[in-house]
mmCIF file of C-alpha atoms in Angstrom:
data_model
loop_
_atom_site.group_PDB
_atom_site.id
_atom_site.type_symbol
_atom_site.label_atom_id
_atom_site.label_comp_id
_atom_site.label_asym_id
_atom_site.label_seq_id
_atom_site.Cartn_x
_atom_site.Cartn_y
_atom_site.Cartn_z
ATOM 1 C CA MET A 28 0.100 0.101 0.064
ATOM 2 C CA SER A 29 3.419 2.064 0.185
ATOM 3 C CA ARG A 30 3.174 5.630 -2.196
ATOM 4 C CA ASN A 31 7.009 4.570 -2.878
ATOM 5 C CA GLY A 32 6.864 0.601 -2.291
ATOM 6 C CA GLY A 33 8.247 -1.638 0.233
ATOM 7 C CA HIS A 34 11.898 -0.072 1.775
ATOM 8 C CA GLU A 35 14.220 -0.662 4.392
ATOM 9 C CA ASP A 36 15.190 1.727 7.648
ATOM 10 C CA PRO A 37 16.776 4.380 5.840
ATOM 11 C CA SER A 38 18.786 5.352 8.661
ATOM 12 C CA GLY A 39 20.942 2.507 8.769
ATOM 13 C CA GLU A 40 20.618 2.352 12.251
ATOM 14 C CA ALA A 41 18.355 1.110 15.329
ATOM 15 C CA GLY A 42 14.985 2.109 14.821
ATOM 16 C CA GLY A 43 12.095 1.570 12.245
ATOM 17 C CA GLY A 44 8.690 -0.341 13.137
ATOM 18 C CA CYS A 45 9.008 -4.084 13.328
ATOM 19 C CA PRO A 46 8.137 -6.364 10.506
ATOM 20 C CA GLY A 47 4.217 -6.511 10.321
ATOM 21 C CA PRO A 48 1.276 -5.814 7.551
ATOM 22 C CA LEU A 49 2.377 -2.171 7.860
ATOM 23 C CA ALA A 50 5.567 -2.641 6.190
ATOM 24 C CA GLY A 51 6.119 -0.242 3.920
ATOM 25 C CA ILE A 52 4.058 2.676 4.680
ATOM 26 C CA ARG A 53 5.722 5.894 6.145
ATOM 27 C CA VAL A 54 4.315 7.959 8.620
ATOM 28 C CA LEU A 55 5.250 11.311 9.626
ATOM 29 C CA GLU A 56 3.971 11.646 13.570
ATOM 30 C CA LEU A 57 4.017 15.473 14.699
ATOM 31 C CA ALA A 58 4.879 15.037 17.932
ATOM 32 C CA GLY A 59 1.508 15.910 21.042
ATOM 33 C CA LEU A 60 0.187 14.831 23.914
ATOM 34 C CA ALA A 61 -0.111 10.430 24.489
ATOM 35 C CA PRO A 62 -2.799 9.811 22.357
ATOM 36 C CA GLY A 63 -1.358 10.686 19.352
ATOM 37 C CA PRO A 64 1.859 9.261 20.073
ATOM 38 C CA PHE A 65 -0.077 6.023 20.677
ATOM 39 C CA ALA A 66 -1.398 5.750 16.966
ATOM 40 C CA GLY A 67 1.921 6.014 15.507
ATOM 41 C CA MET A 68 3.289 3.168 18.186
ATOM 42 C CA MET A 69 0.147 1.131 17.146
ATOM 43 C CA LEU A 70 1.249 1.914 13.559
ATOM 44 C CA ALA A 71 5.230 1.072 14.323
ATOM 45 C CA ASP A 72 4.222 -2.185 16.178
ATOM 46 C CA HIS A 73 2.789 -3.359 13.346
ATOM 47 C CA GLY A 74 5.375 -2.269 10.427
ATOM 48 C CA ALA A 75 5.119 0.832 9.466
ATOM 49 C CA GLU A 76 7.796 3.641 9.505
ATOM 50 C CA VAL A 77 7.014 6.001 11.723
ATOM 51 C CA LEU A 78 8.946 9.254 11.972
ATOM 52 C CA ARG A 79 7.635 11.431 14.559
ATOM 53 C CA ILE A 80 8.580 15.358 14.561
ATOM 54 C CA ASP A 81 9.296 17.051 17.425
ATOM 55 C CA ARG A 82 10.732 20.272 18.750
ATOM 56 C CA VAL A 83 14.310 21.216 17.814
ATOM 57 C CA SER A 84 15.255 21.653 21.761
ATOM 58 C CA ALA A 85 13.753 18.668 22.908
ATOM 59 C CA VAL A 86 15.625 15.708 20.356
ATOM 60 C CA GLU A 87 18.438 17.900 20.868
ATOM 61 C CA ALA A 88 18.001 17.482 24.957
ATOM 62 C CA ALA A 89 17.841 13.812 23.979
ATOM 63 C CA GLY A 90 21.022 13.645 21.869
ATOM 64 C CA ASP A 91 21.397 10.344 20.120
ATOM 65 C CA ARG A 92 20.452 8.383 23.328
ATOM 66 C CA PRO A 93 17.769 5.531 22.309
ATOM 67 C CA ARG A 94 14.190 6.702 23.794
ATOM 68 C CA PRO A 95 12.699 3.525 26.059
ATOM 69 C CA ASP A 96 9.156 5.675 26.004
ATOM 70 C CA ALA A 97 6.212 3.084 25.373
ATOM 71 C CA MET A 98 4.778 5.514 23.126
ATOM 72 C CA ASP A 99 7.569 6.414 21.073
ATOM 73 C CA ARG A 100 9.218 2.559 20.298
ATOM 74 C CA GLY A 101 10.025 1.427 16.728
ATOM 75 C CA LYS A 102 10.180 5.459 15.470
ATOM 76 C CA LEU A 103 12.930 7.101 14.177
ATOM 77 C CA THR A 104 12.774 10.930 15.267
ATOM 78 C CA ILE A 105 13.932 14.405 14.538
ATOM 79 C CA GLY A 106 13.588 17.775 15.179
ATOM 80 C CA LEU A 107 12.246 20.123 12.981
ATOM 81 C CA ASP A 108 11.125 24.173 13.761
ATOM 82 C CA LEU A 109 8.078 24.266 11.990
ATOM 83 C CA LYS A 110 8.002 28.219 12.432
ATOM 84 C CA SER A 111 10.143 28.738 10.107
ATOM 85 C CA PRO A 112 9.875 28.674 6.685
ATOM 86 C CA GLY A 113 12.438 26.404 6.366
ATOM 87 C CA GLY A 114 10.871 23.760 8.539
ATOM 88 C CA VAL A 115 7.753 23.942 6.862
ATOM 89 C CA ALA A 116 10.071 23.530 3.557
ATOM 90 C CA ALA A 117 11.162 20.725 4.911
ATOM 91 C CA PHE A 118 8.093 18.564 6.335
ATOM 92 C CA ARG A 119 6.480 19.190 3.246
ATOM 93 C CA ARG A 120 9.129 17.870 1.206
ATOM 94 C CA LEU A 121 8.856 14.692 3.735
ATOM 95 C CA ALA A 122 4.927 14.683 3.401
ATOM 96 C CA ALA A 123 5.509 14.322 -0.210
ATOM 97 C CA GLY A 124 7.351 10.988 0.035
ATOM 98 C CA ALA A 125 5.071 9.640 3.146
ATOM 99 C CA ASP A 126 2.056 7.877 3.539
ATOM 100 C CA VAL A 127 0.449 9.350 6.344
ATOM 101 C CA VAL A 128 0.492 12.428 8.565
ATOM 102 C CA ILE A 129 -0.766 12.136 11.945
ATOM 103 C CA GLU A 130 -1.727 15.870 13.670
ATOM 104 C CA VAL A 131 -2.952 16.493 16.950
ATOM 105 C CA PHE A 132 -2.802 20.466 17.014
ATOM 106 C CA ARG A 133 -6.049 22.221 17.636
ATOM 107 C CA PRO A 134 -8.286 22.853 14.656
ATOM 108 C CA GLY A 135 -6.941 25.813 12.084
ATOM 109 C CA VAL A 136 -3.311 25.525 13.853
ATOM 110 C CA ALA A 137 -1.873 23.525 10.907
ATOM 111 C CA GLU A 138 -3.166 25.351 8.117
ATOM 112 C CA ARG A 139 -1.638 28.480 9.863
ATOM 113 C CA LEU A 140 1.677 26.289 10.121
ATOM 114 C CA GLY A 141 1.221 25.788 6.256
ATOM 115 C CA ILE A 142 0.750 21.978 6.877
ATOM 116 C CA GLY A 143 -3.067 21.344 7.088
ATOM 117 C CA PRO A 144 -4.725 18.885 4.435
ATOM 118 C CA ASP A 145 -4.644 21.435 1.716
ATOM 119 C CA ASP A 146 -0.922 22.140 2.028
ATOM 120 C CA LEU A 147 0.357 18.634 1.613
ATOM 121 C CA ARG A 148 -1.943 17.216 -0.781
ATOM 122 C CA ALA A 149 -0.498 19.689 -2.977
ATOM 123 C CA VAL A 150 2.692 17.809 -3.215
ATOM 124 C CA ASN A 151 1.252 14.264 -2.597
ATOM 125 C CA GLU A 152 -2.557 13.457 -3.629
ATOM 126 C CA ARG A 153 -2.310 10.376 -2.156
ATOM 127 C CA LEU A 154 -1.871 11.354 1.479
ATOM 128 C CA VAL A 155 -3.324 9.856 4.483
ATOM 129 C CA TYR A 156 -3.745 12.955 6.837
ATOM 130 C CA GLY A 157 -5.056 11.687 10.270
ATOM 131 C CA ARG A 158 -6.616 14.374 12.583
ATOM 132 C CA MET A 159 -7.146 13.902 16.339
ATOM 133 C CA THR A 160 -9.090 16.284 18.401
ATOM 134 C CA GLY A 161 -10.925 16.485 21.628
ATOM 135 C CA TRP A 162 -14.205 17.966 20.187
ATOM 136 C CA GLY A 163 -13.556 16.991 16.017
ATOM 137 C CA GLN A 164 -12.683 19.511 13.838
ATOM 138 C CA ASP A 165 -15.823 21.547 13.651
ATOM 139 C CA GLY A 166 -18.894 21.931 16.011
ATOM 140 C CA PRO A 167 -19.395 24.837 18.813
ATOM 141 C CA LEU A 168 -16.546 23.096 20.885
ATOM 142 C CA ALA A 169 -13.816 22.249 18.628
ATOM 143 C CA ARG A 170 -11.349 25.247 18.872
ATOM 144 C CA THR A 171 -12.182 24.897 23.270
ATOM 145 C CA ALA A 172 -9.627 23.244 25.489
ATOM 146 C CA GLY A 173 -10.310 19.713 27.054
ATOM 147 C CA HIS A 174 -9.164 17.173 28.500
ATOM 148 C CA ASP A 175 -10.070 13.470 28.443
ATOM 149 C CA ILE A 176 -12.437 14.047 31.112
ATOM 150 C CA ASP A 177 -14.691 16.653 29.625
ATOM 151 C CA TYR A 178 -15.105 14.497 26.247
ATOM 152 C CA ILE A 179 -16.501 11.162 27.782
ATOM 153 C CA ALA A 180 -18.321 13.583 30.093
ATOM 154 C CA VAL A 181 -20.014 15.518 27.261
ATOM 155 C CA ALA A 182 -20.069 12.106 25.206
ATOM 156 C CA GLY A 183 -23.015 10.277 27.994
ATOM 157 C CA VAL A 184 -20.192 8.188 29.196
ATOM 158 C CA LEU A 185 -18.943 9.756 32.298
ATOM 159 C CA SER A 186 -22.401 9.550 33.579
ATOM 160 C CA MET A 187 -22.296 5.820 33.924
ATOM 161 C CA LEU A 188 -19.132 5.155 35.811
ATOM 162 C CA GLY A 189 -18.677 4.882 39.406
ATOM 163 C CA ARG A 190 -20.165 3.095 42.146
ATOM 164 C CA ALA A 191 -23.822 3.419 43.480
ATOM 165 C CA GLY A 192 -24.015 6.603 45.350
ATOM 166 C CA ASP A 193 -21.251 8.112 44.473
ATOM 167 C CA LYS A 194 -20.320 10.609 42.459
ATOM 168 C CA PRO A 195 -19.354 9.490 38.583
ATOM 169 C CA THR A 196 -15.413 8.282 38.168
ATOM 170 C CA PRO A 197 -13.099 8.745 35.269
ATOM 171 C CA PRO A 198 -11.328 5.209 34.505
ATOM 172 C CA ILE A 199 -7.830 7.798 34.036
ATOM 173 C CA ASN A 200 -7.838 8.644 30.485
ATOM 174 C CA ILE A 201 -8.059 5.590 28.540
ATOM 175 C CA LEU A 202 -11.910 6.012 27.239
ATOM 176 C CA GLY A 203 -11.014 9.566 25.691
ATOM 177 C CA ASP A 204 -7.494 9.760 25.210
ATOM 178 C CA PHE A 205 -6.462 6.036 23.955
ATOM 179 C CA ALA A 206 -9.396 4.315 22.866
ATOM 180 C CA GLY A 207 -11.527 7.218 21.881
ATOM 181 C CA GLY A 208 -8.591 9.052 20.385
ATOM 182 C CA GLY A 209 -5.627 7.202 19.596
ATOM 183 C CA LEU A 210 -7.012 3.662 18.971
ATOM 184 C CA MET A 211 -9.921 5.425 16.559
ATOM 185 C CA LEU A 212 -6.894 7.471 14.996
ATOM 186 C CA ALA A 213 -5.376 3.775 14.367
ATOM 187 C CA TYR A 214 -8.009 2.391 12.824
ATOM 188 C CA GLY A 215 -9.245 5.643 10.635
ATOM 189 C CA VAL A 216 -5.947 5.811 9.308
ATOM 190 C CA LEU A 217 -6.429 1.833 7.939
ATOM 191 C CA LEU A 218 -9.385 2.710 7.094
ATOM 192 C CA ALA A 219 -8.138 5.613 4.727
ATOM 193 C CA LEU A 220 -5.049 3.656 3.108
ATOM 194 C CA PHE A 221 -7.851 0.605 1.981
ATOM 195 C CA GLU A 222 -9.729 3.301 0.829
ATOM 196 C CA ARG A 223 -6.548 4.584 -1.298
ATOM 197 C CA GLU A 224 -6.344 1.136 -2.622
ATOM 198 C CA ARG A 225 -9.251 1.938 -4.796
ATOM 199 C CA THR A 226 -9.436 5.322 -5.369
ATOM 200 C CA GLY A 227 -5.470 6.527 -5.440
ATOM 201 C CA ARG A 228 -6.503 9.330 -3.520
ATOM 202 C CA GLY A 229 -5.430 10.200 0.450
ATOM 203 C CA THR A 230 -8.215 11.526 2.832
ATOM 204 C CA VAL A 231 -8.196 13.461 5.813
ATOM 205 C CA VAL A 232 -9.244 11.254 8.966
ATOM 206 C CA ASP A 233 -11.225 13.347 11.796
ATOM 207 C CA ALA A 234 -10.977 11.342 14.631
ATOM 208 C CA ALA A 235 -12.695 13.198 17.244
ATOM 209 C CA MET A 236 -12.627 11.428 20.833
ATOM 210 C CA VAL A 237 -15.729 12.657 21.672
ATOM 211 C CA ASP A 238 -17.048 10.919 18.969
ATOM 212 C CA GLY A 239 -14.698 7.853 19.983
ATOM 213 C CA ALA A 240 -16.168 7.425 23.533
ATOM 214 C CA ALA A 241 -19.685 7.616 22.481
ATOM 215 C CA LEU A 242 -18.611 4.734 19.819
ATOM 216 C CA LEU A 243 -17.043 3.013 22.662
ATOM 217 C CA PHE A 244 -20.103 2.695 25.020
ATOM 218 C CA ALA A 245 -22.930 1.851 21.959
ATOM 219 C CA MET A 246 -23.663 -1.073 23.912
ATOM 220 C CA PHE A 247 -24.685 0.457 26.994
ATOM 221 C CA SER A 248 -26.166 3.691 25.724
ATOM 222 C CA GLN A 249 -28.489 1.994 23.671
ATOM 223 C CA SER A 250 -29.669 -0.198 26.899
ATOM 224 C CA ALA A 251 -29.703 2.946 29.104
ATOM 225 C CA GLN A 252 -32.262 4.487 26.323
ATOM 226 C CA ALA A 253 -34.419 1.424 26.384
ATOM 227 C CA GLY A 254 -34.622 1.138 30.283
ATOM 228 C CA LEU A 255 -32.071 -1.915 30.342
ATOM 229 C CA TRP A 256 -29.601 0.085 32.351
ATOM 230 C CA GLY A 257 -30.319 1.541 35.420
ATOM 231 C CA PRO A 258 -28.418 4.064 37.329
ATOM 232 C CA ARG A 259 -24.541 3.777 38.068
ATOM 233 C CA GLY A 260 -23.199 1.166 40.175
ATOM 234 C CA THR A 261 -26.389 -0.868 40.488
ATOM 235 C CA ASN A 262 -26.125 -2.656 37.183
ATOM 236 C CA LEU A 263 -24.793 -6.113 35.948
ATOM 237 C CA LEU A 264 -21.333 -4.783 34.621
ATOM 238 C CA ASP A 265 -20.875 -1.857 36.885
ATOM 239 C CA THR A 266 -20.373 -3.107 40.763
ATOM 240 C CA GLY A 267 -24.026 -3.319 40.978
ATOM 241 C CA ALA A 268 -23.684 -7.388 41.014
ATOM 242 C CA PRO A 269 -21.643 -8.189 44.017
ATOM 243 C CA MET A 270 -20.483 -11.492 41.650
ATOM 244 C CA TYR A 271 -18.692 -9.100 39.351
ATOM 245 C CA ASP A 272 -16.527 -6.460 41.827
ATOM 246 C CA THR A 273 -13.429 -6.350 43.828
ATOM 247 C CA TYR A 274 -12.821 -7.662 47.044
ATOM 248 C CA ALA A 275 -10.264 -6.670 49.693
ATOM 249 C CA THR A 276 -7.605 -10.101 51.053
ATOM 250 C CA ALA A 277 -6.470 -10.718 54.271
ATOM 251 C CA ASP A 278 -3.026 -9.279 53.306
ATOM 252 C CA GLY A 279 -4.371 -5.863 52.063
ATOM 253 C CA GLY A 280 -4.837 -7.046 48.046
ATOM 254 C CA TYR A 281 -7.956 -7.524 46.124
ATOM 255 C CA VAL A 282 -9.376 -10.076 44.033
ATOM 256 C CA ALA A 283 -11.579 -9.630 40.926
ATOM 257 C CA VAL A 284 -14.719 -11.351 40.636
ATOM 258 C CA GLY A 285 -16.880 -11.986 37.367
ATOM 259 C CA ALA A 286 -19.378 -15.437 38.176
ATOM 260 C CA LEU A 287 -22.117 -13.719 35.795
ATOM 261 C CA GLU A 288 -23.208 -17.078 34.020
ATOM 262 C CA PRO A 289 -25.233 -19.659 36.747
ATOM 263 C CA ALA A 290 -22.160 -22.409 36.358
ATOM 264 C CA PHE A 291 -19.155 -20.061 37.118
ATOM 265 C CA TYR A 292 -20.757 -18.390 40.209
ATOM 266 C CA GLU A 293 -22.012 -22.105 41.281
ATOM 267 C CA GLU A 294 -18.234 -22.691 41.121
ATOM 268 C CA LEU A 295 -17.552 -19.235 43.121
ATOM 269 C CA LEU A 296 -19.803 -20.393 45.867
ATOM 270 C CA ALA A 297 -18.745 -23.633 46.520
ATOM 271 C CA LYS A 298 -14.813 -22.539 46.662
ATOM 272 C CA THR A 299 -15.655 -19.798 49.373
ATOM 273 C CA GLY A 300 -17.771 -22.484 50.987
ATOM 274 C CA LEU A 301 -20.980 -20.031 50.427
ATOM 275 C CA THR A 302 -23.202 -22.452 48.959
ATOM 276 C CA ASP A 303 -25.739 -21.307 51.575
ATOM 277 C CA LEU A 304 -26.063 -17.844 50.277
ATOM 278 C CA PRO A 305 -29.712 -16.592 49.057
ATOM 279 C CA SER A 306 -30.421 -16.545 45.422
ATOM 280 C CA ARG A 307 -28.865 -14.005 43.609
ATOM 281 C CA ASP A 308 -31.663 -13.588 40.996
ATOM 282 C CA ASP A 309 -33.338 -11.718 43.752
ATOM 283 C CA ARG A 310 -31.746 -8.310 43.393
ATOM 284 C CA ALA A 311 -32.842 -7.936 46.811
ATOM 285 C CA ASN A 312 -30.341 -10.329 48.137
ATOM 286 C CA TRP A 313 -27.540 -8.812 46.341
ATOM 287 C CA PRO A 314 -26.305 -6.642 49.413
ATOM 288 C CA ARG A 315 -25.993 -9.911 51.837
ATOM 289 C CA ILE A 316 -24.519 -11.848 48.757
ATOM 290 C CA ARG A 317 -21.549 -9.117 48.792
ATOM 291 C CA GLU A 318 -21.645 -8.604 52.507
ATOM 292 C CA ARG A 319 -20.736 -12.430 52.753
ATOM 293 C CA LEU A 320 -18.565 -12.495 49.561
ATOM 294 C CA ALA A 321 -16.535 -9.462 50.950
ATOM 295 C CA ALA A 322 -16.054 -11.867 54.644
ATOM 296 C CA ALA A 323 -14.835 -14.740 52.747
ATOM 297 C CA PHE A 324 -12.125 -12.907 50.442
ATOM 298 C CA ALA A 325 -11.176 -11.155 53.654
ATOM 299 C CA SER A 326 -10.214 -14.036 55.556
ATOM 300 C CA LYS A 327 -7.281 -15.541 53.235
ATOM 301 C CA THR A 328 -4.509 -13.630 51.544
ATOM 302 C CA ARG A 329 -4.290 -12.962 47.758
ATOM 303 C CA ALA A 330 -1.943 -15.598 47.131
ATOM 304 C CA GLU A 331 -4.380 -18.033 49.235
ATOM 305 C CA TRP A 332 -6.388 -17.326 47.057
ATOM 306 C CA GLU A 333 -5.458 -17.558 43.804
ATOM 307 C CA ARG A 334 -4.380 -20.931 44.865
ATOM 308 C CA ILE A 335 -7.769 -22.153 45.582
ATOM 309 C CA PHE A 336 -8.962 -20.490 42.502
ATOM 310 C CA GLU A 337 -6.550 -22.052 39.941
ATOM 311 C CA GLY A 338 -7.373 -23.747 37.162
ATOM 312 C CA SER A 339 -11.369 -23.006 38.042
ATOM 313 C CA ASP A 340 -14.041 -21.626 35.990
ATOM 314 C CA ALA A 341 -15.165 -19.893 38.998
ATOM 315 C CA CYS A 342 -13.576 -16.327 36.616
ATOM 316 C CA VAL A 343 -11.834 -15.162 39.958
ATOM 317 C CA SER A 344 -8.693 -13.529 39.385
ATOM 318 C CA PRO A 345 -5.665 -11.613 41.680
ATOM 319 C CA VAL A 346 -5.615 -7.553 40.933
ATOM 320 C CA LEU A 347 -1.976 -7.495 39.853
ATOM 321 C CA ASP A 348 0.158 -4.150 39.700
ATOM 322 C CA VAL A 349 1.977 -3.424 36.902
ATOM 323 C CA GLY A 350 5.201 -5.290 37.619
ATOM 324 C CA GLU A 351 3.034 -8.259 38.621
ATOM 325 C CA ALA A 352 0.921 -8.387 35.744
ATOM 326 C CA ALA A 353 4.362 -8.777 33.309
ATOM 327 C CA ARG A 354 5.957 -11.426 35.313
ATOM 328 C CA HIS A 355 2.356 -13.163 35.769
ATOM 329 C CA PRO A 356 2.846 -17.015 34.426
ATOM 330 C CA HIS A 357 0.378 -16.709 31.450
ATOM 331 C CA ASN A 358 1.529 -12.963 30.530
ATOM 332 C CA ALA A 359 4.949 -14.692 30.317
ATOM 333 C CA ALA A 360 3.881 -17.784 28.290
ATOM 334 C CA ARG A 361 2.018 -15.712 25.744
ATOM 335 C CA GLY A 362 4.601 -12.591 25.942
ATOM 336 C CA THR A 363 2.341 -10.096 26.870
ATOM 337 C CA TYR A 364 4.996 -7.538 28.013
ATOM 338 C CA VAL A 365 8.589 -7.043 26.050
ATOM 339 C CA ASP A 366 11.715 -5.589 27.352
ATOM 340 C CA VAL A 367 12.181 -2.408 25.116
ATOM 341 C CA GLY A 368 15.384 -0.809 26.441
ATOM 342 C CA GLY A 369 14.717 -2.078 29.922
ATOM 343 C CA VAL A 370 11.710 -1.199 30.217
ATOM 344 C CA ALA A 371 8.692 -3.552 30.398
ATOM 345 C CA GLN A 372 6.006 -2.725 28.136
ATOM 346 C CA PRO A 373 3.172 -4.465 26.093
ATOM 347 C CA ALA A 374 3.793 -6.223 23.344
ATOM 348 C CA PRO A 375 2.554 -5.085 20.013
ATOM 349 C CA ALA A 376 -1.561 -6.885 19.593
ATOM 350 C CA PRO A 377 -3.624 -7.845 18.208
ATOM 351 C CA ARG A 378 -1.334 -10.916 16.675
ATOM 352 C CA LEU A 379 -1.870 -12.048 13.357
ATOM 353 C CA LEU A 380 -1.208 -15.719 12.961
ATOM 354 C CA GLY A 381 0.045 -17.146 10.162
ATOM 355 C CA GLY A 382 0.684 -13.987 8.057
ATOM 356 C CA GLY A 383 4.472 -15.340 6.748
ATOM 357 C CA HIS A 384 5.809 -12.316 9.079
ATOM 358 C CA ASP A 385 6.279 -12.197 12.779
ATOM 359 C CA GLU A 386 4.226 -10.273 14.632
ATOM 360 C CA ARG A 387 6.040 -10.896 18.038
ATOM 361 C CA SER A 388 8.418 -9.248 17.147
ATOM 362 C CA VAL A 389 10.453 -7.146 20.430
ATOM 363 C CA PRO A 390 9.960 -2.952 18.898
ATOM 364 C CA ALA A 391 13.134 -1.245 19.463
ATOM 365 C CA PRO A 392 13.260 1.930 21.383
ATOM 366 C CA ALA A 393 13.328 5.216 19.724
ATOM 367 C CA THR A 394 16.290 6.508 17.325
ATOM 368 C CA ARG A 395 17.187 9.431 16.453
ATOM 369 C CA LEU A 396 17.395 9.720 12.183
ATOM 370 C CA ARG A 397 20.648 11.386 10.967
ATOM 371 C CA ASP A 398 20.708 10.467 7.266
ATOM 372 C CA LEU A 399 17.220 11.826 5.951
ATOM 373 C CA SER A 400 18.577 11.189 1.935
ATOM 374 C CA ALA A 401 15.653 8.316 2.002
ATOM 375 C CA TRP A 402 12.935 10.723 2.857
ATOM 376 C CA GLY A 403 13.887 13.439 0.243
ATOM 377 C CA ILE A 404 15.777 15.402 1.643
ATOM 378 C CA ALA A 405 20.040 15.312 0.657
ATOM 379 C CA GLU A 406 22.549 15.662 3.172
ATOM 380 C CA GLU A 407 23.906 18.851 1.807
ATOM 381 C CA ASP A 408 20.516 20.276 2.250
ATOM 382 C CA ALA A 409 19.896 18.958 5.756
ATOM 383 C CA LYS A 410 23.325 20.011 6.884
ATOM 384 C CA ALA A 411 22.098 23.952 5.557
ATOM 385 C CA LEU A 412 19.220 23.367 7.566
ATOM 386 C CA ARG A 413 21.006 22.111 11.241
ATOM 387 C CA GLU A 414 23.556 25.092 10.825
ATOM 388 C CA ALA A 415 20.098 27.336 10.795
ATOM 389 C CA GLY A 416 18.883 25.302 13.984
ATOM 390 C CA VAL A 417 15.558 24.474 11.913
ATOM 391 C CA LEU A 418 16.593 20.609 12.017
ATOM 392 C CA ALA A 419 17.997 18.197 14.461
#
């Protein structure tokens, strides 16, 4: 699908995406907050060559040291002053040989810099221009500031999160920033690349976190409007049910319980010795069931409960911290976490099996790109840009 066909890492150094289905796709990623780099990381994880465009000062400060940041893994990086005419001209030359641009500015900023979609498609009509914002490129809120918590609030998502009787509780910034934003942007880029195969032309991807967050809650939004989903914290999947919640253990740890199906619930009762509990089908019994389960789990350590439930279908799991998760036998067996520059990071996902490439390749830390000739900027031009302080 690449404009230029397959190619090797032009730097001759470590870096570049892992082998995968996106090999041959070139991506220019304009530096921004985590959701944008997350989208670029996903593309790099599956073979795209991602060149991150950062501030000159940031790249000079980092030097040539590999950057183990998870959001930057598998990427190449340069510094470019996009507020200078020389920097803008250089970016356009890079875009002429790219397949994708990822931009995360407020609406109108890229156009003012001279690197908006129309500016770049004038030099590359096949370019896919991926834009991610909180509110989208249009609408009354498009030019206002916001964060994940604001986007999921307006999407109707935040109102559904939290325990009964408590205020809405955001699940850090996963739903708006990463799932509704970065993940949707990566998905949109792939859609646009697929469409380009038919039309021969690139398009603009307008990925808005408010849109993405709303889409993620499609099932719950429909259920709420149909009267099938009650106030937050009172439903089967939002800690309203005692068989779908977390419980403290004797050593200060926690276990997660997801025994929804009757057979799994019966196994939960057998393993905890609570076979005399009242019927869970009557919601009036839920407080009593929760109380008994809480007392039972508090009587043993998390490790003891792990041994009791090992290999069972009771759907009881230990609540692990990040370090423990990387060492867990299941995750270790699957290679769910990999070492990138001495840092444990989640491995690329999802996996494509039987496609003739190794989707379990370990990404390399981000690496500074020195030789831009394969990207259309000759060494003498790059030298002049560096001397002018435009390129690093």
